[in-house]
mmCIF file of C-alpha atoms in Angstrom:
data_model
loop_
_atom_site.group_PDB
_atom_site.id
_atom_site.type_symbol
_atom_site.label_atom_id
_atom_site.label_comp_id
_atom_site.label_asym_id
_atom_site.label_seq_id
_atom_site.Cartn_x
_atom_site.Cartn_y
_atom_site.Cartn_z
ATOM 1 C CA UNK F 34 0.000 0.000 0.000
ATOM 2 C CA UNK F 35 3.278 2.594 0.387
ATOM 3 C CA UNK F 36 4.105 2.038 -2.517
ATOM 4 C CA UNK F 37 1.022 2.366 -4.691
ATOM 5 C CA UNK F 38 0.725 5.778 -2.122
ATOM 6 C CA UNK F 39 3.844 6.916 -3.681
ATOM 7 C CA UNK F 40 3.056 5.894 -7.292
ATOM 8 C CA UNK F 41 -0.238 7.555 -6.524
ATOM 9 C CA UNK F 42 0.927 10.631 -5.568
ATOM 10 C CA UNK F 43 3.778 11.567 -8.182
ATOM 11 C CA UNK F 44 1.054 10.582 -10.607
ATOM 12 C CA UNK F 45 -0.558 13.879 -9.323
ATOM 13 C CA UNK F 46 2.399 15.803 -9.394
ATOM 14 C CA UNK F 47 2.621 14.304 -12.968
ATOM 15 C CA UNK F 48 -0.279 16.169 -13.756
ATOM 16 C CA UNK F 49 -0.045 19.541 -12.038
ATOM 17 C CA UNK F 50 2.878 19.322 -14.273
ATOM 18 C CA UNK F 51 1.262 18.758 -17.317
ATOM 19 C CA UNK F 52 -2.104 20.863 -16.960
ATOM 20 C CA UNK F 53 0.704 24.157 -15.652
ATOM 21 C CA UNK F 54 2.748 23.482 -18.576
ATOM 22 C CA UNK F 55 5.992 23.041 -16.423
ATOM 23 C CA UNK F 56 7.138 19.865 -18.563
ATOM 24 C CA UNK F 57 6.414 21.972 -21.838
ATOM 25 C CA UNK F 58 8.417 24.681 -20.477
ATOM 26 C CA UNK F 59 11.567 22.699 -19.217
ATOM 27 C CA UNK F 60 11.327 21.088 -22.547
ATOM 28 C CA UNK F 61 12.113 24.418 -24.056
ATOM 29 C CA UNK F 62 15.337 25.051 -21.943
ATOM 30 C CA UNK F 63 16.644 23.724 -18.853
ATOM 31 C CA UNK F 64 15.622 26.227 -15.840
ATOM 32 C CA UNK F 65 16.215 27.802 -11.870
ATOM 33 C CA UNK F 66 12.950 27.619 -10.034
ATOM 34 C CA UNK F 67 12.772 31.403 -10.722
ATOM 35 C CA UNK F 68 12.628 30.746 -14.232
ATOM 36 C CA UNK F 69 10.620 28.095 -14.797
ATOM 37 C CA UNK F 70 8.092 29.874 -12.372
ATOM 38 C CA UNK F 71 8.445 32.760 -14.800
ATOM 39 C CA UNK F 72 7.773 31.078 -17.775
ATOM 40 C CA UNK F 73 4.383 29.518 -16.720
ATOM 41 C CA UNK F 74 3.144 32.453 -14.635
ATOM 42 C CA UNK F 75 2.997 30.110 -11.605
ATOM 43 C CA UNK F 76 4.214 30.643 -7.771
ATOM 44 C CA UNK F 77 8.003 30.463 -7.312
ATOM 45 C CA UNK F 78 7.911 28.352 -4.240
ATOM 46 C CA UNK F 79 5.578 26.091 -5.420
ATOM 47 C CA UNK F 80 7.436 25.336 -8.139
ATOM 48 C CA UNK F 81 10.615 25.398 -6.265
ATOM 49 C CA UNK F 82 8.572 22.567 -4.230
ATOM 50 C CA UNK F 83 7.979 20.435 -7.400
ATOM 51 C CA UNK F 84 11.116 20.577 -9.727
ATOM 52 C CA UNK F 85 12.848 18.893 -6.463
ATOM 53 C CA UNK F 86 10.284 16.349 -6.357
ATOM 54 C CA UNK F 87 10.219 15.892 -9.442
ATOM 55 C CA UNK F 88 14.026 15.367 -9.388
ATOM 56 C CA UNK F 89 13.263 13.066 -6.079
ATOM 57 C CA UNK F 90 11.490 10.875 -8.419
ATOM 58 C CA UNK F 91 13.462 10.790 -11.636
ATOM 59 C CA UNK F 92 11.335 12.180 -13.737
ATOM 60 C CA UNK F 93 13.710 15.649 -14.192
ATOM 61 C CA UNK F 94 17.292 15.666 -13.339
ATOM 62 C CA UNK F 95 19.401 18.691 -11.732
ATOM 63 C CA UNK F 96 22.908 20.070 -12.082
ATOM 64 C CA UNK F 97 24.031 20.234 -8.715
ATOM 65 C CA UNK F 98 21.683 19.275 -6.367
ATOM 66 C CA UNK F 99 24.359 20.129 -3.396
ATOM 67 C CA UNK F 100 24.209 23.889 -4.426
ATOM 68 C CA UNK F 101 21.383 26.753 -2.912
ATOM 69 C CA UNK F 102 17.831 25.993 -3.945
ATOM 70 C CA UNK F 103 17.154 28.944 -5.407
ATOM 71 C CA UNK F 104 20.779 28.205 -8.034
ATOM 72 C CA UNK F 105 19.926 24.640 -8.958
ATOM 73 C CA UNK F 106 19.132 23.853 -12.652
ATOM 74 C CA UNK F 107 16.751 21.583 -14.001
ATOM 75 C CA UNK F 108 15.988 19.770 -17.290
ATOM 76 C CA UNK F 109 13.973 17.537 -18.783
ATOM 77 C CA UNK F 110 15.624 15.084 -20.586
ATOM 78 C CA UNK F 111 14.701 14.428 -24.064
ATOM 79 C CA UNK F 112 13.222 10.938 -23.686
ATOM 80 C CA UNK F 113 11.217 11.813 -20.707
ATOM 81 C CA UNK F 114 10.284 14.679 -22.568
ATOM 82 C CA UNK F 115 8.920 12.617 -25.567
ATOM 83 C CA UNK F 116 6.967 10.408 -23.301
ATOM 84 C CA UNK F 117 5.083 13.236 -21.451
ATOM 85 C CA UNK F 118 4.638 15.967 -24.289
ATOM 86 C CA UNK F 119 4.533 13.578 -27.707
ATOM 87 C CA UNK F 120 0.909 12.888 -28.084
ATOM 88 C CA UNK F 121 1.789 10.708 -31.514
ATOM 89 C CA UNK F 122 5.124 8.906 -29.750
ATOM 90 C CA UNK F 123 4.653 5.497 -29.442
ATOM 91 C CA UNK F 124 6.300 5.987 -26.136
ATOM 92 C CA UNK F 125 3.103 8.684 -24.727
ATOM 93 C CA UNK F 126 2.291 7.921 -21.283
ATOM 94 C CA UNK F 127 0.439 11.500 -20.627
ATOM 95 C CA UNK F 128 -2.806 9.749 -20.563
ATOM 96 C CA UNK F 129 -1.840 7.567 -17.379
ATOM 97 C CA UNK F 130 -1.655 10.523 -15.396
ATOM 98 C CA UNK F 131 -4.327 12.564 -16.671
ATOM 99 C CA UNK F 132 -7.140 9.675 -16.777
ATOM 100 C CA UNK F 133 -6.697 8.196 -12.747
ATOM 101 C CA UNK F 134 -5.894 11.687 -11.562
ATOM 102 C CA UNK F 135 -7.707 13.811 -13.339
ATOM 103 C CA UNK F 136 -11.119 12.437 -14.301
ATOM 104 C CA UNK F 137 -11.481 10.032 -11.289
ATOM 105 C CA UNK F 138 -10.695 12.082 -8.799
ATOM 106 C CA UNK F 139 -13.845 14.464 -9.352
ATOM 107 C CA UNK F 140 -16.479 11.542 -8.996
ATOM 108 C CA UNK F 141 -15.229 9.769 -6.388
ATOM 109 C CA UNK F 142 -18.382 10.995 -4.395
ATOM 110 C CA UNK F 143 -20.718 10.006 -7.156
ATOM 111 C CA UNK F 144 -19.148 6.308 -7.088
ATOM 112 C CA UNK F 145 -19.660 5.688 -3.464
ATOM 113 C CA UNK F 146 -22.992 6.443 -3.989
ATOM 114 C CA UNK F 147 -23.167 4.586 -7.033
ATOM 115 C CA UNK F 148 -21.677 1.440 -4.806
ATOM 116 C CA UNK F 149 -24.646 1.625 -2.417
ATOM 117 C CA UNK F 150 -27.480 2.209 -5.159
ATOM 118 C CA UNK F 151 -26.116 -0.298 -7.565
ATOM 119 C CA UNK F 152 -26.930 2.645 -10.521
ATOM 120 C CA UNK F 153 -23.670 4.097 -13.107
ATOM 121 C CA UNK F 154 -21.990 7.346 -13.414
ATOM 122 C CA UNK F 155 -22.361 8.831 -16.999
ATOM 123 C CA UNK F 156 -19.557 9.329 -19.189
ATOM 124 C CA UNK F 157 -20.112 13.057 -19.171
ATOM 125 C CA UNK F 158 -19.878 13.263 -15.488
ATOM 126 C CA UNK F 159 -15.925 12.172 -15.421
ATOM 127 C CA UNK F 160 -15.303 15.881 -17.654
ATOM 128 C CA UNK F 161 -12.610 16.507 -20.514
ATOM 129 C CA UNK F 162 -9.575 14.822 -18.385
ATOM 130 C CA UNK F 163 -11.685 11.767 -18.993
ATOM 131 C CA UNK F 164 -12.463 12.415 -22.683
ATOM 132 C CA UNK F 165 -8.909 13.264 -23.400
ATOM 133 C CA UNK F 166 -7.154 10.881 -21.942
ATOM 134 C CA UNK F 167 -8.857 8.202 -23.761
ATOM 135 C CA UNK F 168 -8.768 9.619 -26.553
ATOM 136 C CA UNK F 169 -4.428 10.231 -26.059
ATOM 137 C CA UNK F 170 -4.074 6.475 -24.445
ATOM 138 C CA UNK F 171 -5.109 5.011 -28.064
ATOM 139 C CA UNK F 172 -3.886 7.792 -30.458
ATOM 140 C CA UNK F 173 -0.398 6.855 -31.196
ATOM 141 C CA UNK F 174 -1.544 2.929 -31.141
ATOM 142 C CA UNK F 175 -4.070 3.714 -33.914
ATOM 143 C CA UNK F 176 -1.273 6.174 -36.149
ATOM 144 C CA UNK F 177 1.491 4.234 -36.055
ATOM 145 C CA UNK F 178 -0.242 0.428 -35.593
ATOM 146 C CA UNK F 179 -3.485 0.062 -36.604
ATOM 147 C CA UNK F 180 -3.255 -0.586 -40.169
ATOM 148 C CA UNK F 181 -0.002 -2.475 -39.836
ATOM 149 C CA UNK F 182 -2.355 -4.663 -37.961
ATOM 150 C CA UNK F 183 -5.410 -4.793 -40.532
ATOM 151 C CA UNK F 184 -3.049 -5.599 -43.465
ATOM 152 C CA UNK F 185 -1.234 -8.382 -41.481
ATOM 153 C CA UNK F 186 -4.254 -9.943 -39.679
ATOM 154 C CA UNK F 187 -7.119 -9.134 -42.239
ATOM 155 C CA UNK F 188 -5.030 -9.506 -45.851
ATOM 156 C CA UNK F 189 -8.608 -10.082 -47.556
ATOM 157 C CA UNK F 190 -10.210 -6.797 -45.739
ATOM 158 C CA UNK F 191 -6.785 -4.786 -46.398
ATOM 159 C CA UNK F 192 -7.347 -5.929 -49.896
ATOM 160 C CA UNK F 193 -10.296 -4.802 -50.501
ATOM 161 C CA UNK F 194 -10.203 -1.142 -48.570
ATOM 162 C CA UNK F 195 -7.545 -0.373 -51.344
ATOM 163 C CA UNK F 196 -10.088 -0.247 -54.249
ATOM 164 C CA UNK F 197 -12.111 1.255 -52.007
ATOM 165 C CA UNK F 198 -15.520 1.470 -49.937
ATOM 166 C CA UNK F 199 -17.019 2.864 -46.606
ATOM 167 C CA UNK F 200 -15.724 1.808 -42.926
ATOM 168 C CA UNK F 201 -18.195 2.865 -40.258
ATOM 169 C CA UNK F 202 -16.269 3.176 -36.605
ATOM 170 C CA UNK F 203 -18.979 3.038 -34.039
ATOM 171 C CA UNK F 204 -18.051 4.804 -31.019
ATOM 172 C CA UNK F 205 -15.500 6.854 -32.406
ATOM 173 C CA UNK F 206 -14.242 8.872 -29.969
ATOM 174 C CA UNK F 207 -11.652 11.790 -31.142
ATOM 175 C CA UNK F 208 -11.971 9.767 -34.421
ATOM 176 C CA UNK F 209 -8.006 8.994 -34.056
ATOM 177 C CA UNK F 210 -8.950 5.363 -35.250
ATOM 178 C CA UNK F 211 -10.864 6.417 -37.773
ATOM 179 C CA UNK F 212 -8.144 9.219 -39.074
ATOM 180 C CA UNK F 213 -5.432 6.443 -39.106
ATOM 181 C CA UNK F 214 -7.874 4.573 -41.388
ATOM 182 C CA UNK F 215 -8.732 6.853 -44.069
ATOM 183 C CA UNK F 216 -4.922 8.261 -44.192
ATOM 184 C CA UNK F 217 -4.140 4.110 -44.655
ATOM 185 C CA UNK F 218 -6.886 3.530 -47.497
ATOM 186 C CA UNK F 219 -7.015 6.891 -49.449
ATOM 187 C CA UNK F 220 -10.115 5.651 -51.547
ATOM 188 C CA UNK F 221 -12.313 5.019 -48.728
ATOM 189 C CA UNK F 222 -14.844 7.207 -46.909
ATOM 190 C CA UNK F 223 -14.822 6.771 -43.275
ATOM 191 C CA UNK F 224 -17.967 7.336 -41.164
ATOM 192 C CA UNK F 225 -17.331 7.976 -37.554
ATOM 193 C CA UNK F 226 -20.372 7.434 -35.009
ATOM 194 C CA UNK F 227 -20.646 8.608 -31.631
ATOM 195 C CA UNK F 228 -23.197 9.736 -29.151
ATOM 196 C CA UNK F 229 -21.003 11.998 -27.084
ATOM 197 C CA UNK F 230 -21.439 15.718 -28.926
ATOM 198 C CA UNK F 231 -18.350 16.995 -27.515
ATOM 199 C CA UNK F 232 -16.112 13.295 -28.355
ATOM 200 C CA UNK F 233 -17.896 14.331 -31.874
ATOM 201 C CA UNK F 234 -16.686 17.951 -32.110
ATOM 202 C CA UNK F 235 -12.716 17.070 -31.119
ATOM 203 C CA UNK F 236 -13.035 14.601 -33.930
ATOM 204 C CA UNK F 237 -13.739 16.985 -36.281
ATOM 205 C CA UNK F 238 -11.357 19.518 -35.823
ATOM 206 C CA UNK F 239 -8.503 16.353 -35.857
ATOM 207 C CA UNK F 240 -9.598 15.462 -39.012
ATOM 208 C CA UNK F 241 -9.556 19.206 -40.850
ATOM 209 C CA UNK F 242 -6.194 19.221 -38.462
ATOM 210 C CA UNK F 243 -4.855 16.013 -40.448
ATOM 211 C CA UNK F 244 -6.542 16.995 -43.553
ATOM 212 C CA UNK F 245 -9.249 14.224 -44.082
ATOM 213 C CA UNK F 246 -11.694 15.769 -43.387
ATOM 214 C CA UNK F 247 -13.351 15.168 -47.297
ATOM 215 C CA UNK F 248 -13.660 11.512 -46.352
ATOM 216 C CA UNK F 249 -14.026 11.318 -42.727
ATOM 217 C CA UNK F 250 -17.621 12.192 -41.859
ATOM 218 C CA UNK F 251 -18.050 12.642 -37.852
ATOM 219 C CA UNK F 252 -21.945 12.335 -36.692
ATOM 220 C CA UNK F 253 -23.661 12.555 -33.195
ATOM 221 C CA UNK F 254 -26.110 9.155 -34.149
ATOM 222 C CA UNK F 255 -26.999 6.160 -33.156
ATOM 223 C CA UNK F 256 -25.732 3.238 -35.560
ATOM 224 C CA UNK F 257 -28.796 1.988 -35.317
ATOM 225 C CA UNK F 258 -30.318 4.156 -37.692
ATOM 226 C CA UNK F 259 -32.232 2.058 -40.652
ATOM 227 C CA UNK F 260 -30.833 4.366 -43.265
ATOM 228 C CA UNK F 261 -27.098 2.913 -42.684
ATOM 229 C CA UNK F 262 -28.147 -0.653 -43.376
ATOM 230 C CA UNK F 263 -25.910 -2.691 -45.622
ATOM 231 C CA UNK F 264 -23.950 0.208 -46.536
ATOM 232 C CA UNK F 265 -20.258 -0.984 -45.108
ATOM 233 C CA UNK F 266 -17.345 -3.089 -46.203
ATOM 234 C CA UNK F 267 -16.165 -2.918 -42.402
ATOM 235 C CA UNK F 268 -17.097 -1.912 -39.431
ATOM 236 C CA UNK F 269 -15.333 -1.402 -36.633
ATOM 237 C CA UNK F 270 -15.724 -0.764 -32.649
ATOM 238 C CA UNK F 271 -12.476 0.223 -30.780
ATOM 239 C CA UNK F 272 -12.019 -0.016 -26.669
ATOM 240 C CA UNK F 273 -15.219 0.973 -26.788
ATOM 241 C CA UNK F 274 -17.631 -2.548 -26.513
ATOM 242 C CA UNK F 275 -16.922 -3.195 -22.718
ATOM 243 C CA UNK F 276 -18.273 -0.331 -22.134
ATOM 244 C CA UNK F 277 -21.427 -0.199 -23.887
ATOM 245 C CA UNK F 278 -24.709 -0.757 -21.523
ATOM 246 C CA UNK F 279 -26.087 -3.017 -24.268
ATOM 247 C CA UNK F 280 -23.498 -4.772 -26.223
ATOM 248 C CA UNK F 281 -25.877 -7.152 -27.918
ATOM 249 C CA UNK F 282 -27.875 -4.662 -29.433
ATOM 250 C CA UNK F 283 -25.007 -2.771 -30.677
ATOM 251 C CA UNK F 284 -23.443 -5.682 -32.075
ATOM 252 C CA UNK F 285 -26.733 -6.692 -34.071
ATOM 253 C CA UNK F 286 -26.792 -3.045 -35.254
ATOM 254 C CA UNK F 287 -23.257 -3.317 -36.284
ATOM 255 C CA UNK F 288 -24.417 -6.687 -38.536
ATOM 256 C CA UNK F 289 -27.077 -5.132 -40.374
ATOM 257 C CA UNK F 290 -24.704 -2.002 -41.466
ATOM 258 C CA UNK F 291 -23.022 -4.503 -43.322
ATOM 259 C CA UNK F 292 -22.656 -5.143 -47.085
ATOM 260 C CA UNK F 293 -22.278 -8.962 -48.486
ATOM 261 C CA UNK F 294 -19.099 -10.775 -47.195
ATOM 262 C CA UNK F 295 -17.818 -8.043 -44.813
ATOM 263 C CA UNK F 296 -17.167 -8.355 -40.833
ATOM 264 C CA UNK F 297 -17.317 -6.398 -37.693
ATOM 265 C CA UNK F 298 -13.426 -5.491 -35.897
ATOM 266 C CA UNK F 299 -14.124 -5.728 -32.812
ATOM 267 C CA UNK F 300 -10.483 -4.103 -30.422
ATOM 268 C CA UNK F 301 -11.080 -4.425 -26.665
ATOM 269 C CA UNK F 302 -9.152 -5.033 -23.193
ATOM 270 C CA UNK F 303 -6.753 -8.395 -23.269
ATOM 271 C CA UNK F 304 -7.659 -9.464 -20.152
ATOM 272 C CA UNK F 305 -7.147 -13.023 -18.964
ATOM 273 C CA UNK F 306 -8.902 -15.951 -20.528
ATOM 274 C CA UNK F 307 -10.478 -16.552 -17.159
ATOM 275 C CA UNK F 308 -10.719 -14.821 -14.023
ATOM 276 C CA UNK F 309 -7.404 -15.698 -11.352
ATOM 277 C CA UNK F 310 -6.233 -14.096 -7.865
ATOM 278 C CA UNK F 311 -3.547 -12.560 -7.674
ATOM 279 C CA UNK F 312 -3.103 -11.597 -11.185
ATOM 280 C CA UNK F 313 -0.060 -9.963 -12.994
ATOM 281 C CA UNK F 314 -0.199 -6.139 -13.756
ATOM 282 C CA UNK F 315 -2.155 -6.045 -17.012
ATOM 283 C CA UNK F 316 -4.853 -7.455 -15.386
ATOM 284 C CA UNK F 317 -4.644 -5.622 -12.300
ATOM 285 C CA UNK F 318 -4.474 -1.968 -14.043
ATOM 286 C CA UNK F 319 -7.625 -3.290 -16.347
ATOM 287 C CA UNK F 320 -9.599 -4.362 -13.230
ATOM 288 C CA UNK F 321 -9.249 -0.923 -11.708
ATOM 289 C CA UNK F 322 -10.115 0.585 -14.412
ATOM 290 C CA UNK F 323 -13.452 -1.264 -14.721
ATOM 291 C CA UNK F 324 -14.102 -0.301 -10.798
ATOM 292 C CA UNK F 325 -13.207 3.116 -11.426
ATOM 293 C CA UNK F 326 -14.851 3.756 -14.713
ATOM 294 C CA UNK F 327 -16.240 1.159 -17.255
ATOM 295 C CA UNK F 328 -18.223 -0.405 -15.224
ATOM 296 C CA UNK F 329 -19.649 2.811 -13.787
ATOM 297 C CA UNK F 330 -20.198 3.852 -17.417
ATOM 298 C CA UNK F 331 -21.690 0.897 -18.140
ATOM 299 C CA UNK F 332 -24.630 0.905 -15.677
ATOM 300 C CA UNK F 333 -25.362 4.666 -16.366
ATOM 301 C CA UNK F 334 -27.911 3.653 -19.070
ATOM 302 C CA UNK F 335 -30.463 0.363 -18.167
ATOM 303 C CA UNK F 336 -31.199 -2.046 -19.047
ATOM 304 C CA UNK F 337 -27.452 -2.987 -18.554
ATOM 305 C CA UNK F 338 -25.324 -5.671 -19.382
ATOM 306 C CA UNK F 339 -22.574 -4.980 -16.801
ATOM 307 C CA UNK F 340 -19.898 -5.946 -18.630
ATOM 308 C CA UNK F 341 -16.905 -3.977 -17.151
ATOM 309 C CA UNK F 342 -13.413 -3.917 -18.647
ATOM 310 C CA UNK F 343 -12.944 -7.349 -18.308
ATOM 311 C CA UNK F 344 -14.886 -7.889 -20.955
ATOM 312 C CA UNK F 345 -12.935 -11.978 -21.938
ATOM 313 C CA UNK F 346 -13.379 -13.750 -25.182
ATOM 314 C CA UNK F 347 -16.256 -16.227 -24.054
ATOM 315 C CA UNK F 348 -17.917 -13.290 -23.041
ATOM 316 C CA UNK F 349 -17.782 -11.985 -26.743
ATOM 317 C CA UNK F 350 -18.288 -15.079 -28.387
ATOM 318 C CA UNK F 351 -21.965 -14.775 -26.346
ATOM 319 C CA UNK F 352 -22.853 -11.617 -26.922
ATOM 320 C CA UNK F 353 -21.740 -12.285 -31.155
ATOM 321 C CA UNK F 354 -23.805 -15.443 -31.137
ATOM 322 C CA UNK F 355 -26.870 -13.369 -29.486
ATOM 323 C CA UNK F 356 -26.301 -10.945 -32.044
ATOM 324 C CA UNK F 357 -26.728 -12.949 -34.568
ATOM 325 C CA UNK F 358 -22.843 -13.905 -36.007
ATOM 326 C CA UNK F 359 -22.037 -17.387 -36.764
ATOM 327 C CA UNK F 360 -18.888 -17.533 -36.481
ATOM 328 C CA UNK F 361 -16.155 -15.080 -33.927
ATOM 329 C CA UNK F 362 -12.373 -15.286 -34.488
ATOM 330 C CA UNK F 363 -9.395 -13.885 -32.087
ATOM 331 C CA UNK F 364 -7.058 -12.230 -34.600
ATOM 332 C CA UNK F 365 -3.344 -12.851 -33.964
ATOM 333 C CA UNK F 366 -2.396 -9.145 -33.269
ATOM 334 C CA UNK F 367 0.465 -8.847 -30.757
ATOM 335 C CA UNK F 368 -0.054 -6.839 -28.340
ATOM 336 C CA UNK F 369 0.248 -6.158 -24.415
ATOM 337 C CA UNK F 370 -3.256 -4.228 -23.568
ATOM 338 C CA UNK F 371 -5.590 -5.504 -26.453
ATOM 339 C CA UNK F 372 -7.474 -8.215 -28.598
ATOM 340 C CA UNK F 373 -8.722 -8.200 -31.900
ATOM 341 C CA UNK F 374 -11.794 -9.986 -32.583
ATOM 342 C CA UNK F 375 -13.377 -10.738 -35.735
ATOM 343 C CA UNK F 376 -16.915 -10.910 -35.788
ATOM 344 C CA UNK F 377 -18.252 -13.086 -39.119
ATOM 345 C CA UNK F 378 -21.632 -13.904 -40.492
#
């Protein structure tokens, strides 16, 4: 329990230092206290305060720490400095701070209370620390992996996106997924669906930012909609699916958007094949998670499936058979956090 205090607790300082800008600063040019509390506009002794943690922890590193406080010179170095402030390095660990600290924190009341009446939290009530640091925990995985991973694992899919077609990506987030997608198959349109305006908006302005935005089409609306059916050569739902208060339905909507021969890409947690005590870290940091904020998500709306992050592949394999797919298949994508699933028939 120390330790986890400890971890706990520089994970705040992580983000002080992120949401003052003191990383982005020190990144610029090593600095006193003085300085660096110039640069940001902040409090010198505060700051004083946290470059020496900082420096207790690793994180910076200083000259001389034997010399006067107020003479000591910090800096950031470079691969620390591509880890916190690189939102497309492969390396990005910004979200870990700003999820846990910044989007938990604030409805820790609401959970209790949510313990005792057995109702959810809604996604809008953990605020933008919550919507942005989802969105930054899967952005560089999507730009720099995601279609690696569709050519490899789906050659026949991969195939086909490069003469073209339409990929819907239900519950799109910041459309990062989505972005990575169209900038992978240049002859496809890309619809993005989500029912989170403001998820919606931010998705938007990435694509103009990226400049896809004249086949990357970002809509507040419910896949469901009749209109859509049979329209899509793949469709996709990304860390999203655990989440979802009614996977089953979302899943059959996701079958009838789809055009003869295509499949659903389902990425989600890797949890364990089967539940174990004590497990190793994965499933530890996906566990709290769930406690903290999937599964609290997922009971906001009823009825509810409860899934929570741990969300494993029998549990899929139900919900695609209820849905209506014949056949579900566990792609062989490597990697530490998630599982591809394919989602047939």
């Amino acid at each position: 329990m120390f330790t986890s205090a400890v971890a706990a607790q520089e994970l705040y300082t992580c983000y002080l230092g992120l949401k003052l800008g003191l990383y982005g600063a020190l990144a610029e040019d090593s600095a006193t206290s003085t300085q660096l509390a110039e640069r940001t506009e902040t409090a010198e002794r505060y700051t004083r305060e946290w470059l020496e943690q900082q420096a207790a922890a690793g994180i910076i590193t200083v000259d001389d720490a034997g010399k006067p406080a107020s003479e000591r010179v910090y800096e950031l170095p470079a691969g620390h400095a591509e880890a916190l402030l690189a939102p497309d390095s492969p390396y990005s660990v910004a979200p870990i701070a700003v999820l846990p600290m910044g989007a938990t924190g604030p409805v820790l009341p609401e959970l209790i209370s949510a313990f005792r009446s057995g109702s959810g939290v809604p996604y809008v009530a953990y605020g933008d620390d919550s919507r942005d640091g989802h969105a930054g925990s899967n952005r560089a995985l999507f730009t720099h992996n995601l279609a690696e991973w569709v050519r490899n694992a789906l050659p026949d899919v991969h195939n086909r996106l490069l003469i073209g077609g339409r990929i819907a990506d239900v519950g799109c987030g910041a459309g990062w997924s989505s972005i990575a997608l169209a900038k992978a198959y240049p002859d496809v349109q890309v619809d993005g669906y989500d029912l989170d305006e403001q998820s919606i908006s931010d998705a938007r302005r990435n694509a103009a930012e990226h400049g896809v935005a004249d086949r990357v089409v970002f809509q507040v609306r419910d896949c469901a909609d009749s209109s859509l059916v049979g329209q899509y050569n793949l469709v996709c739902i990304f860390d999203a699916l655990h989440d979802m208060s009614r996977p089953v339905d979302v899943l059959r909507s996701c079958r009838s958007l789809l055009s003869n021969g295509a499949s659903v890409l389902v990425m989600d947690a890797k949890v364990a094949e089967e539940f174990t005590a004590p497990a190793g870290e994965v499933e530890r940091f996906l566990y709290a998670a769930s406690v903290l904020h999937c599964l609290p998500v997922g009971l906001a709306e009823q009825p509810s499936a409860a899934t929570g992050t741990a969300m494993r592949p029998a549990t899929v394999d139900a919900y695609a058979e209820k849905a209506g797919f014949s056949k579900t298949q566990i792609l062989p994508v490597e990697d530490m956090y998630h599982r591809f699933y394919r989602l047939i028939g």
